[in-house]
Amino acid sequence: MPPSRQRNANTESVDNYLKAILALSGPEEQRVSSTSLASRLGVAPASVTNMLQKLASSPLPLVEYERHRGVLLSAAGKRRALEVLRHHRLIETFLYEVLDYPLEEVHEEAERLEHFISERFEERIAVKLGHPKFDPHGHCIPAMDGKMPKQTSMPLTDLREQGTFVVDSVSDQDALLLRRLRAHGITPGARLQVTSRPPDDFVLRTSGVSKALHLSRDLAAAVRIRSAH
Amino acid sequence: MPPSRQRNANTESVDNYLKAILALSGPEEQRVSSTSLASRLGVAPASVTNMLQKLASSPLPLVEYERHRGVLLSAAGKRRALEVLRHHRLIETFLYEVLDYPLEEVHEEAERLEHFISERFEERIAVKLGHPKFDPHGHCIPAMDGKMPKQTSMPLTDLREQGTFVVDSVSDQDALLLRRLRAHGITPGARLQVTSRPPDDFVLRTSGVSKALHLSRDLAAAVRIRSAH
DNA sequence: TAACAGAATTAGGTTGACCTAAAATAGTGA
DNA sequence: TCACTATTTTAGGTCAACCTAATTCTGTTA
């Protein structure tokens, strides 16, 4: 078994930078500042600058970087970031559907594994799952070619009128929040009836539950909704 | 999402050292030399010495190391090595049984993933598989407490008499060999009838195949057999 | 338009895992 | 037991990804 002779490839760390840029640049693909990246990644701003310079000046640049003006993903960088995102969400779905993980635990495991699975693994779990379009948090899974349908949902905290809505997705970033949401019956697909005046106050009723529920700001911020078609 | 603040933990590299020591020290747990480790791991002997010194002098030493006398695993080191081995073999089994990998491909994927799966993941795939005792190569999977039944098989190349045997296991180290063995019907559990005088020559018949088969030394070395009970 | 605050970059470390080359040691056979 | 060879260790790097502190920008506000 000839062992790989190369140094600990930079993949994991690089992938995390790319993912963070993708997430922070938003649907409009705005430039992302070093500080915001630094705080998201939990490293010093100086480290970010360093890494960006490397990523931008490599033979196949993964980002477009201009001093003091922030970064953007290059085409190649975006491709890679979406591939990692696809890995992440497929793994989450797999853990949830096939291995019966509790919803709150899938993110952390996927966060580690996403960097190390092969194309074959990706393909096999996609087949096993029937090429799912959404992960268990309700997030869309990028297709193999990187295509993603446009978002049609909005943050619950942007709501300005009462009404009935469907939970589109919940944030996977915080296991504790997620567990609390689930305890209240707020999971993707659930029906929400908002009876207070948003966005100052969220009193709502969920599908099976008779009692009205007051949602704290943290919790509301972790929920995206769409109209109850 | 508070990101892990710690440096790229040494786990992966350390695990690989421990695994290599476990494999090389054999069932008798003999001391392992720096050179043999170096060549197995594909690094320079000096690097091995360095690492061993670190492993031996850490607060919880994973190896017992004496200058010029080779290493042994400590109790803690052995525990960890067996845990990683368990991960490896469970993952192989999982890839083979659940994700329909071809036998030759499971090793490489498991080799990467074994370092990064959680206890929960381990437990879930073990449950899913019904707590298997053997991986698809025929190797025994260590129990959670590290217990392993004693080997009762022997290398085909140690055979000194003709007779009929059962393939106990095949080496997972070389995908090409493995594919060739499989092409000849030599997979764990297969019946082998050896008709030449071993160990100079291996002419044999396998279960379903009528034609006699001459096995090259490489191939024979990758096969372990036990008596056809 | 000068000055200042805050953001970003540069300069100069640290650490872990590797490397090569040089020095030390152990085991062997004369 | 002495010397020689093969193994092992030490000494002194490199490189990637971090860090802190010092410096340089930028955009705004007086």
Coordinates of N, CA, C and O (backbone and C1' of nucleotides) in Angstrom, one line a residue, chain D residues 18-30:
Chain D
dC18 P -6.2 28.1 9.7 O5' -6.1 28.6 11.2 C5' -5.6 29.8 11.7 C4' -4.6 29.6 12.7 C3' -4.3 31.0 13.4 O3' -5.2 31.1 14.5 C1' -2.2 29.9 12.9
dC19 P -5.8 32.6 14.8 O5' -4.7 33.2 15.8 C5' -4.1 32.4 16.8 C4' -2.8 33.0 17.3 C3' -3.0 34.6 17.5 O3' -3.3 34.9 18.8 C1' -1.0 34.0 16.3
dT20 P -3.9 36.3 19.2 O5' -2.6 37.2 19.4 C5' -1.4 36.7 20.1 C4' -0.4 37.8 20.1 C3' -0.9 39.2 20.4 O3' 0.1 39.9 21.2 C1' 0.1 39.2 18.2
dA21 P -0.2 41.4 21.8 O5' 0.8 42.3 20.9 C5' 1.9 41.8 20.3 C4' 2.7 42.8 19.5 C3' 2.2 44.3 19.8 O3' 3.4 45.1 19.6 C1' 1.7 43.8 17.6
dA22 P 3.3 46.7 19.6 O5' 3.5 47.1 18.0 C5' 4.7 46.5 17.4 C4' 4.6 47.0 16.0 C3' 4.4 48.5 15.8 O3' 5.2 49.0 14.8 C1' 2.7 47.4 14.7
dT23 P 5.1 50.6 14.3 O5' 4.3 50.5 12.9 C5' 4.9 49.6 11.9 C4' 3.9 49.6 10.8 C3' 3.5 51.0 10.2 O3' 3.9 51.0 8.9 C1' 1.6 49.8 10.6
dT24 P 3.8 52.3 8.0 O5' 2.4 52.0 7.1 C5' 2.4 50.9 6.3 C4' 0.9 50.8 5.8 C3' 0.5 52.1 5.1 O3' -0.2 51.6 4.0 C1' -1.1 51.4 6.7
dC25 P -0.3 52.4 2.7 O5' -1.6 51.8 2.1 C5' -2.7 52.6 2.5 C4' -3.9 51.9 2.7 C3' -5.0 52.7 2.2 O3' -5.7 51.9 1.3 C1' -5.3 52.3 4.5
dT26 P -6.7 52.6 0.2 O5' -8.0 52.9 1.1 C5' -8.6 51.8 1.9 C4' -9.9 52.3 2.5 C3' -10.6 53.4 1.7 O3' -11.9 53.0 1.5 C1' -10.2 54.1 3.9
dG27 P -13.0 53.8 0.7 O5' -14.0 54.3 1.8 C5' -14.0 53.6 3.0 C4' -14.9 54.5 4.0 C3' -15.8 55.5 3.3 O3' -16.9 55.6 4.2 C1' -14.2 56.7 4.6
dT28 P -18.2 56.5 3.7 O5' -18.3 57.5 5.0 C5' -18.3 56.9 6.3 C4' -17.8 58.0 7.2 C3' -18.6 59.2 7.2 O3' -19.5 59.3 8.4 C1' -16.3 59.7 7.3
dT29 P -19.9 60.5 9.1 O5' -18.7 60.3 10.2 C5' -18.6 60.9 11.4 C4' -17.9 62.2 11.4 C3' -18.8 63.5 11.4 O3' -18.5 64.3 12.5 C1' -17.0 63.8 10.0
dA30 P -19.1 65.5 12.9 O5' -17.9 66.5 13.2 C5' -16.9 66.2 14.1 C4' -15.8 67.2 13.9 C3' -16.3 68.6 14.1 O3' -15.2 69.4 14.7 C1' -15.6 68.4 11.8

